[in-house]
PDB file of C-alpha atoms in Angstrom:
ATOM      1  CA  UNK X   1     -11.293   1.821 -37.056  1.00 51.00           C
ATOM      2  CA  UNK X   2     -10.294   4.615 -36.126  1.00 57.00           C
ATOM      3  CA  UNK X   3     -10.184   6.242 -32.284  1.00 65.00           C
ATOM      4  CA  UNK X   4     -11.193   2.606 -31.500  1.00 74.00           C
ATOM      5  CA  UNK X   5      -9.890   0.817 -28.828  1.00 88.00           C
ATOM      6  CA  UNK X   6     -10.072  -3.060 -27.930  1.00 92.00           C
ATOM      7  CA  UNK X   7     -12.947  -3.054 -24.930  1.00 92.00           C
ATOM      8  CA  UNK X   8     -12.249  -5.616 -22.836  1.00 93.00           C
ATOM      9  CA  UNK X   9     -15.306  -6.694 -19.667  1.00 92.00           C
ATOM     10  CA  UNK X  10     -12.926  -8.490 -17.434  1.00 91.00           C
ATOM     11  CA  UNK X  11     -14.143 -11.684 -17.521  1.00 90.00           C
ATOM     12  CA  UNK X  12     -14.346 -13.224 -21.261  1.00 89.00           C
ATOM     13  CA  UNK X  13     -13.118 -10.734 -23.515  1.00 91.00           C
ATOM     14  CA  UNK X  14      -8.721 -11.588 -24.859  1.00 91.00           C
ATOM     15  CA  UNK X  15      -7.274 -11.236 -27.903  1.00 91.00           C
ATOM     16  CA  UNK X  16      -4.915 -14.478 -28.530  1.00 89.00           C
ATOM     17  CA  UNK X  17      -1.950 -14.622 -30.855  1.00 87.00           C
ATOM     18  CA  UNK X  18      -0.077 -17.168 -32.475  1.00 82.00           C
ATOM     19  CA  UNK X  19       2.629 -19.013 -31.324  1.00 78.00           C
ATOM     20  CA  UNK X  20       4.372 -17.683 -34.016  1.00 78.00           C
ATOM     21  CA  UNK X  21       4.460 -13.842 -32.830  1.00 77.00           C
ATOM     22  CA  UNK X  22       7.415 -14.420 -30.314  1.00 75.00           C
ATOM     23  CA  UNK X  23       9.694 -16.959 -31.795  1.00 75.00           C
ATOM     24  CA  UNK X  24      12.256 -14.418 -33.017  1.00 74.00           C
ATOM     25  CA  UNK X  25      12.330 -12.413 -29.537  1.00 79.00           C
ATOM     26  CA  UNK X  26      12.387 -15.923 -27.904  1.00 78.00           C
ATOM     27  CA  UNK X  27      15.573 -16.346 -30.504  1.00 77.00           C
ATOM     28  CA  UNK X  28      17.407 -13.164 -29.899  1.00 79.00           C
ATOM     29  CA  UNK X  29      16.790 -12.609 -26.471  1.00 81.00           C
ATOM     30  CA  UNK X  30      15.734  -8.671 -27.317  1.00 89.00           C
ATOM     31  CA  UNK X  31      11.961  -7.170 -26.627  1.00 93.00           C
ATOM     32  CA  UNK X  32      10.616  -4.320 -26.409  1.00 95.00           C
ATOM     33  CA  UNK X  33       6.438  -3.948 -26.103  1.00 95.00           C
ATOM     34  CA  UNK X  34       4.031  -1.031 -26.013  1.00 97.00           C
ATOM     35  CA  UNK X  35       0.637  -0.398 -25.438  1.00 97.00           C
ATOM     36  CA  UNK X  36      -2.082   1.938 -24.362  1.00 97.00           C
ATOM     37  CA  UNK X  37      -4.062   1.440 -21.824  1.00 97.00           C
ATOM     38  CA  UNK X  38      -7.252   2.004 -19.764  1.00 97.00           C
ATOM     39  CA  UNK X  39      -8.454   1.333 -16.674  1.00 96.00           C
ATOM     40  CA  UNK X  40     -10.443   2.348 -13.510  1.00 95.00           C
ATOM     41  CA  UNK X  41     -10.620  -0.892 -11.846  1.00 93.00           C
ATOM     42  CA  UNK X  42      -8.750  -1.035  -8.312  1.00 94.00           C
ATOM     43  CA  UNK X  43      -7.595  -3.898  -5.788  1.00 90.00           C
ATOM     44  CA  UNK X  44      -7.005  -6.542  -9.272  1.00 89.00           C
ATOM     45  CA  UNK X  45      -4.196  -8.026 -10.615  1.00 92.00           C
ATOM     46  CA  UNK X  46      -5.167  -7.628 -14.242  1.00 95.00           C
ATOM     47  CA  UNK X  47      -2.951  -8.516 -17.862  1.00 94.00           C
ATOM     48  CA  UNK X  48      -2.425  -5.768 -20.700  1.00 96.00           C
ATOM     49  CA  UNK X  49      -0.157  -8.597 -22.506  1.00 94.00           C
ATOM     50  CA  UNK X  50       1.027 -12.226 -21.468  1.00 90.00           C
ATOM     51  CA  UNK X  51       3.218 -14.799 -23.250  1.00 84.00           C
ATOM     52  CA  UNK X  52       4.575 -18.321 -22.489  1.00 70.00           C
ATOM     53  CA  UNK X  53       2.362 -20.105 -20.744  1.00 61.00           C
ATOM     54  CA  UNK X  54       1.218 -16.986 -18.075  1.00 47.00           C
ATOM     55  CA  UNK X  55       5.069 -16.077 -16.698  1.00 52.00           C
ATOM     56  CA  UNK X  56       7.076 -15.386 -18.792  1.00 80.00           C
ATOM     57  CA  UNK X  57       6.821 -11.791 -20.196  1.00 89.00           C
ATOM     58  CA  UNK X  58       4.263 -10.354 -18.978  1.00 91.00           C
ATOM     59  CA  UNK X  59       3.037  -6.349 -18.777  1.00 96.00           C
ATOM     60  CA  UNK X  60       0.308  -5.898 -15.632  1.00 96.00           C
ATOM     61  CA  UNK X  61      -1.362  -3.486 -13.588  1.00 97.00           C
ATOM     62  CA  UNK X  62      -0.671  -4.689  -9.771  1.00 96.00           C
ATOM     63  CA  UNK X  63      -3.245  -5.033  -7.332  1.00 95.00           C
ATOM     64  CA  UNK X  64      -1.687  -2.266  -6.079  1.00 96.00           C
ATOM     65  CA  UNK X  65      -2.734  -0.134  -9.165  1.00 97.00           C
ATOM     66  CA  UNK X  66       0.790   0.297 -10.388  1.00 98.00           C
ATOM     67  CA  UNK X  67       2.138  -0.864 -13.931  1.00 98.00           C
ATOM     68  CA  UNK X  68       4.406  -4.013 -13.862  1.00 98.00           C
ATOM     69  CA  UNK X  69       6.724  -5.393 -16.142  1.00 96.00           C
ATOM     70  CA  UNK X  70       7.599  -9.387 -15.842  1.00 93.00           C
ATOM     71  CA  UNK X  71      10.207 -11.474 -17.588  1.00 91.00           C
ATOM     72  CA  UNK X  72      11.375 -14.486 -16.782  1.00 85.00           C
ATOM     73  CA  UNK X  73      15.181 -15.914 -17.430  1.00 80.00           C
ATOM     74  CA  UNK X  74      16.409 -19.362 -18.521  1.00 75.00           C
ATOM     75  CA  UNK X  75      16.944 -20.468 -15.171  1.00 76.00           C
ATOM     76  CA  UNK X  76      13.266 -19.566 -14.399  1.00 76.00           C
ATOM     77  CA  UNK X  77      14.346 -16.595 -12.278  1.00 82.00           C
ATOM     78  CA  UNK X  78      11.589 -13.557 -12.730  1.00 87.00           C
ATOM     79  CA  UNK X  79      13.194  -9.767 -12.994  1.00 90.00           C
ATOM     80  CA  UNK X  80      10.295  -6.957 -12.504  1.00 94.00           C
ATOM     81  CA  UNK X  81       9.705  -3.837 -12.790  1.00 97.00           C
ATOM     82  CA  UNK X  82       7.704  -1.576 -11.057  1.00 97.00           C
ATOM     83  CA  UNK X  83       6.641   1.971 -11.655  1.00 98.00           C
ATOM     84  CA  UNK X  84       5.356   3.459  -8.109  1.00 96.00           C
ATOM     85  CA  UNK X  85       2.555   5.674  -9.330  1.00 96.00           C
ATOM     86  CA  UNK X  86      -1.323   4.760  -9.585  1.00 97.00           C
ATOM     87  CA  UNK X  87      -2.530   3.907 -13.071  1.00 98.00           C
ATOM     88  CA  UNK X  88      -6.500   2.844 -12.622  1.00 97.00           C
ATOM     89  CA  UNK X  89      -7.693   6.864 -12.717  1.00 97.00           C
ATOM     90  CA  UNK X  90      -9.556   5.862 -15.757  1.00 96.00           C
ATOM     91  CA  UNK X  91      -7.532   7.976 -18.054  1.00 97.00           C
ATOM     92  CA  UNK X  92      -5.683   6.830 -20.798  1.00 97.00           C
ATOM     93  CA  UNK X  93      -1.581   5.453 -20.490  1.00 98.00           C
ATOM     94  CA  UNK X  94       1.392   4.628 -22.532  1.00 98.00           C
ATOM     95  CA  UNK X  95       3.618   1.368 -21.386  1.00 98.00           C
ATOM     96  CA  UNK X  96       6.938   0.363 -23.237  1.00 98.00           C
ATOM     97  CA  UNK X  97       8.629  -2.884 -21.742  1.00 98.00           C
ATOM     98  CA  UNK X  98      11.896  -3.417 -22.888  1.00 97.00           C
ATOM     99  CA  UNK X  99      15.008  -5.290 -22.860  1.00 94.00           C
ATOM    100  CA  UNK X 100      17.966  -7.641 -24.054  1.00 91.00           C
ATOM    101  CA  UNK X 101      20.815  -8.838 -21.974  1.00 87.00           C
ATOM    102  CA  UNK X 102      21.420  -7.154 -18.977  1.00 85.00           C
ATOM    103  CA  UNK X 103      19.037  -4.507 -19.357  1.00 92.00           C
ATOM    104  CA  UNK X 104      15.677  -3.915 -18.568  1.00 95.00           C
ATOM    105  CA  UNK X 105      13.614  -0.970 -18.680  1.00 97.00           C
ATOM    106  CA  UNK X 106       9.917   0.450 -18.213  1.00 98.00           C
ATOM    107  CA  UNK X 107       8.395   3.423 -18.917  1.00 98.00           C
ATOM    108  CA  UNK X 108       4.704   5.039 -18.061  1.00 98.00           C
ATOM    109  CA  UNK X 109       3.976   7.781 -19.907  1.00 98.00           C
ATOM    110  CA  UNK X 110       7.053   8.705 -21.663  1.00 97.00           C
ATOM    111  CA  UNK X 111       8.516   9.625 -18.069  1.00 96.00           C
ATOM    112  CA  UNK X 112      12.274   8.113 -16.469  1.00 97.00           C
ATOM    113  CA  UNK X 113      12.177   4.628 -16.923  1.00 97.00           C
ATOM    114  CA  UNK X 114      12.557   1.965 -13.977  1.00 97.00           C
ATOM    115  CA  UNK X 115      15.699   0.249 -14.855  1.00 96.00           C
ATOM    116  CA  UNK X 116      17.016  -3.066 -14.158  1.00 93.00           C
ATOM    117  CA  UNK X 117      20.371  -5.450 -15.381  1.00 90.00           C
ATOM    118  CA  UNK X 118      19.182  -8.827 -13.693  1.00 84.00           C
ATOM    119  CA  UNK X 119      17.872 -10.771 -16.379  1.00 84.00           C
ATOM    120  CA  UNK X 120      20.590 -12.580 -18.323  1.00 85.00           C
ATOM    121  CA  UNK X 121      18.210 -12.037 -21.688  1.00 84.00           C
ATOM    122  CA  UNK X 122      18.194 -15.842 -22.280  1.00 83.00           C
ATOM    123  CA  UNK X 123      13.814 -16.291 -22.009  1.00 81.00           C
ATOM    124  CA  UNK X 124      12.902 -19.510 -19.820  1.00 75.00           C
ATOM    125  CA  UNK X 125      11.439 -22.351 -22.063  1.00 70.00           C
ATOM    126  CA  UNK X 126       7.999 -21.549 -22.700  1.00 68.00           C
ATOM    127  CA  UNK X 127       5.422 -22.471 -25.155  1.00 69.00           C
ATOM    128  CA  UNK X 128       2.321 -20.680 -26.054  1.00 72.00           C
ATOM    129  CA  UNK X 129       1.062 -17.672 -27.860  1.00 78.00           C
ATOM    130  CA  UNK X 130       0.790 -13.895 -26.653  1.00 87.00           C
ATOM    131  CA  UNK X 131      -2.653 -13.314 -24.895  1.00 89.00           C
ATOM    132  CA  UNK X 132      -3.752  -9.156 -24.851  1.00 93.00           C
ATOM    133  CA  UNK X 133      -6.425  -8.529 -22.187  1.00 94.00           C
ATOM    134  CA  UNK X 134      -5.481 -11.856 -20.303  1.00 91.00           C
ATOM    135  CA  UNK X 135      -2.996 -13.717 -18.624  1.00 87.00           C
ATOM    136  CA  UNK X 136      -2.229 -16.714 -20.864  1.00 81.00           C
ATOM    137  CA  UNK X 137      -2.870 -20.153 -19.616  1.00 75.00           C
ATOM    138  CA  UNK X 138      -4.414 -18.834 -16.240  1.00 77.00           C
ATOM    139  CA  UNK X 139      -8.034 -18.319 -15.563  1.00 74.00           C
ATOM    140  CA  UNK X 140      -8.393 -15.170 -14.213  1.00 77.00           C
ATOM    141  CA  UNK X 141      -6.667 -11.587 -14.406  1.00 87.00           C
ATOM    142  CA  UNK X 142      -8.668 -10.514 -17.134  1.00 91.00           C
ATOM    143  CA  UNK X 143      -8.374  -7.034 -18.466  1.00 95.00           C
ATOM    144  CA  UNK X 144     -11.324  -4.832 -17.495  1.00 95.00           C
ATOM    145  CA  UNK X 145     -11.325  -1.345 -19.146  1.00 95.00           C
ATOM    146  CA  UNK X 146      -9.578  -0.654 -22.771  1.00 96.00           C
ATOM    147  CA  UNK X 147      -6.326  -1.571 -24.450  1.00 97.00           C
ATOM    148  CA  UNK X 148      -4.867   0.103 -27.785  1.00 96.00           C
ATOM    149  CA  UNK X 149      -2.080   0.104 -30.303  1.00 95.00           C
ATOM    150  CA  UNK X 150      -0.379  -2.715 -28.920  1.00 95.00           C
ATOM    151  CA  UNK X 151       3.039  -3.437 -30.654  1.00 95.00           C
ATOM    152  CA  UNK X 152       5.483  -5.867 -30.309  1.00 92.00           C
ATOM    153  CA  UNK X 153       9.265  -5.716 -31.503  1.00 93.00           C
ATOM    154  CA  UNK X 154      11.988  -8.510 -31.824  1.00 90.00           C
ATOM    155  CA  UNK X 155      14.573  -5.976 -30.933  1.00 93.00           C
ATOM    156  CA  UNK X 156      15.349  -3.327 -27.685  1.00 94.00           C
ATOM    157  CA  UNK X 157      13.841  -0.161 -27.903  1.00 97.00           C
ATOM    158  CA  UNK X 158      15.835   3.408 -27.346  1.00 96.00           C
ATOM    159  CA  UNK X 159      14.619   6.206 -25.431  1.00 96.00           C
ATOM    160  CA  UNK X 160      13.889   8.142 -28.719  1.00 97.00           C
ATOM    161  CA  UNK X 161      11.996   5.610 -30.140  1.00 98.00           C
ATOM    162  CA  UNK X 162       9.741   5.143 -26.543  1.00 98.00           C
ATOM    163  CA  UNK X 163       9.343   8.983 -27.269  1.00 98.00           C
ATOM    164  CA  UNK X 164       8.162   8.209 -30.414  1.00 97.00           C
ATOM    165  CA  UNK X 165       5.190   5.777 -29.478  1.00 97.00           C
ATOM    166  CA  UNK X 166       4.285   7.946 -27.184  1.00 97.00           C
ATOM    167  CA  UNK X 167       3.872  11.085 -29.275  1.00 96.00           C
ATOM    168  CA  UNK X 168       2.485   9.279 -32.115  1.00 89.00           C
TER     169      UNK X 168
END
């Protein structure tokens, strides 16, 4: 539909994928995820998108109201990223979480990313799908307010091309 978004109530509502829908980023060692997001819930940890078993890549809002991206390396070793400003003013906002090896970057809103080069782009060993609106494997964290045109790539994404989600 369209100007539809995915409504989620915070308790039962997720959208799960297949296993299937990260096995070439889990390959290459190269991500990059967006989504839009809504939310006016405070104080909660709560999941836009989780995959491999709850820790492994995961893009939050903190219970500190901030957006949070989460990926863990082959020696089990989480790198995060977070961007110090308040997201749960109940308007709408655009993450990208991206990365390969040595690099790591997240944006809000099209703005500077937060940058990072400790994660050695090598995923720990998970199994499991891609939950949207939970965190996989975990009960708990569920979404509570609205989540749109997620997307998922097997590769890094560019500035430009976080530009481009954004203005689309």
């Amino acid at each position: 539909y369209i100007d539809k978004a995915a409504v989620f109530n915070g308790s039962s509502s997720k959208i799960v994928l297949p296993t299937t829908t990260f096995d070439s980023i889990k390959s290459n060692g190269s991500f990059g995820v967006s989504a839009w997001f809504k939310t006016s819930e405070t104080g909660d940890r709560k999941f836009i998108l989780s995959a491999f078993q709850s820790s492994y890549l995961m893009l939050e809002v903190t219970s500190g109201n901030q957006l949070k991206g989460t990926v863990s390396n082959s020696v089990g070793t989480n790198a995060e990223l977070t961007v110090p400003i308040t997201v749960t003013d109940g308007n709408w906002h655009h993450a990208v979480f991206t990365g390969n090896n040595g690099s790591l970057s997240l944006y809000l809103d099209n703005g500077t990313p937060q940058t990072s080069s400790s994660w050695n782009g090598t995923f720990y060993n998970g199994t499991g799908g891609i939950g949207i609106g939970i965190r996989m494997y975990y009960n708990g964290d569920n979404w509570d307010g609205d989540i749109d045109q997620v997307r998922i790539f097997d590769r890094v994404l560019d500035s430009g091309e976080v530009t481009q989600l954004y203005n689309e």
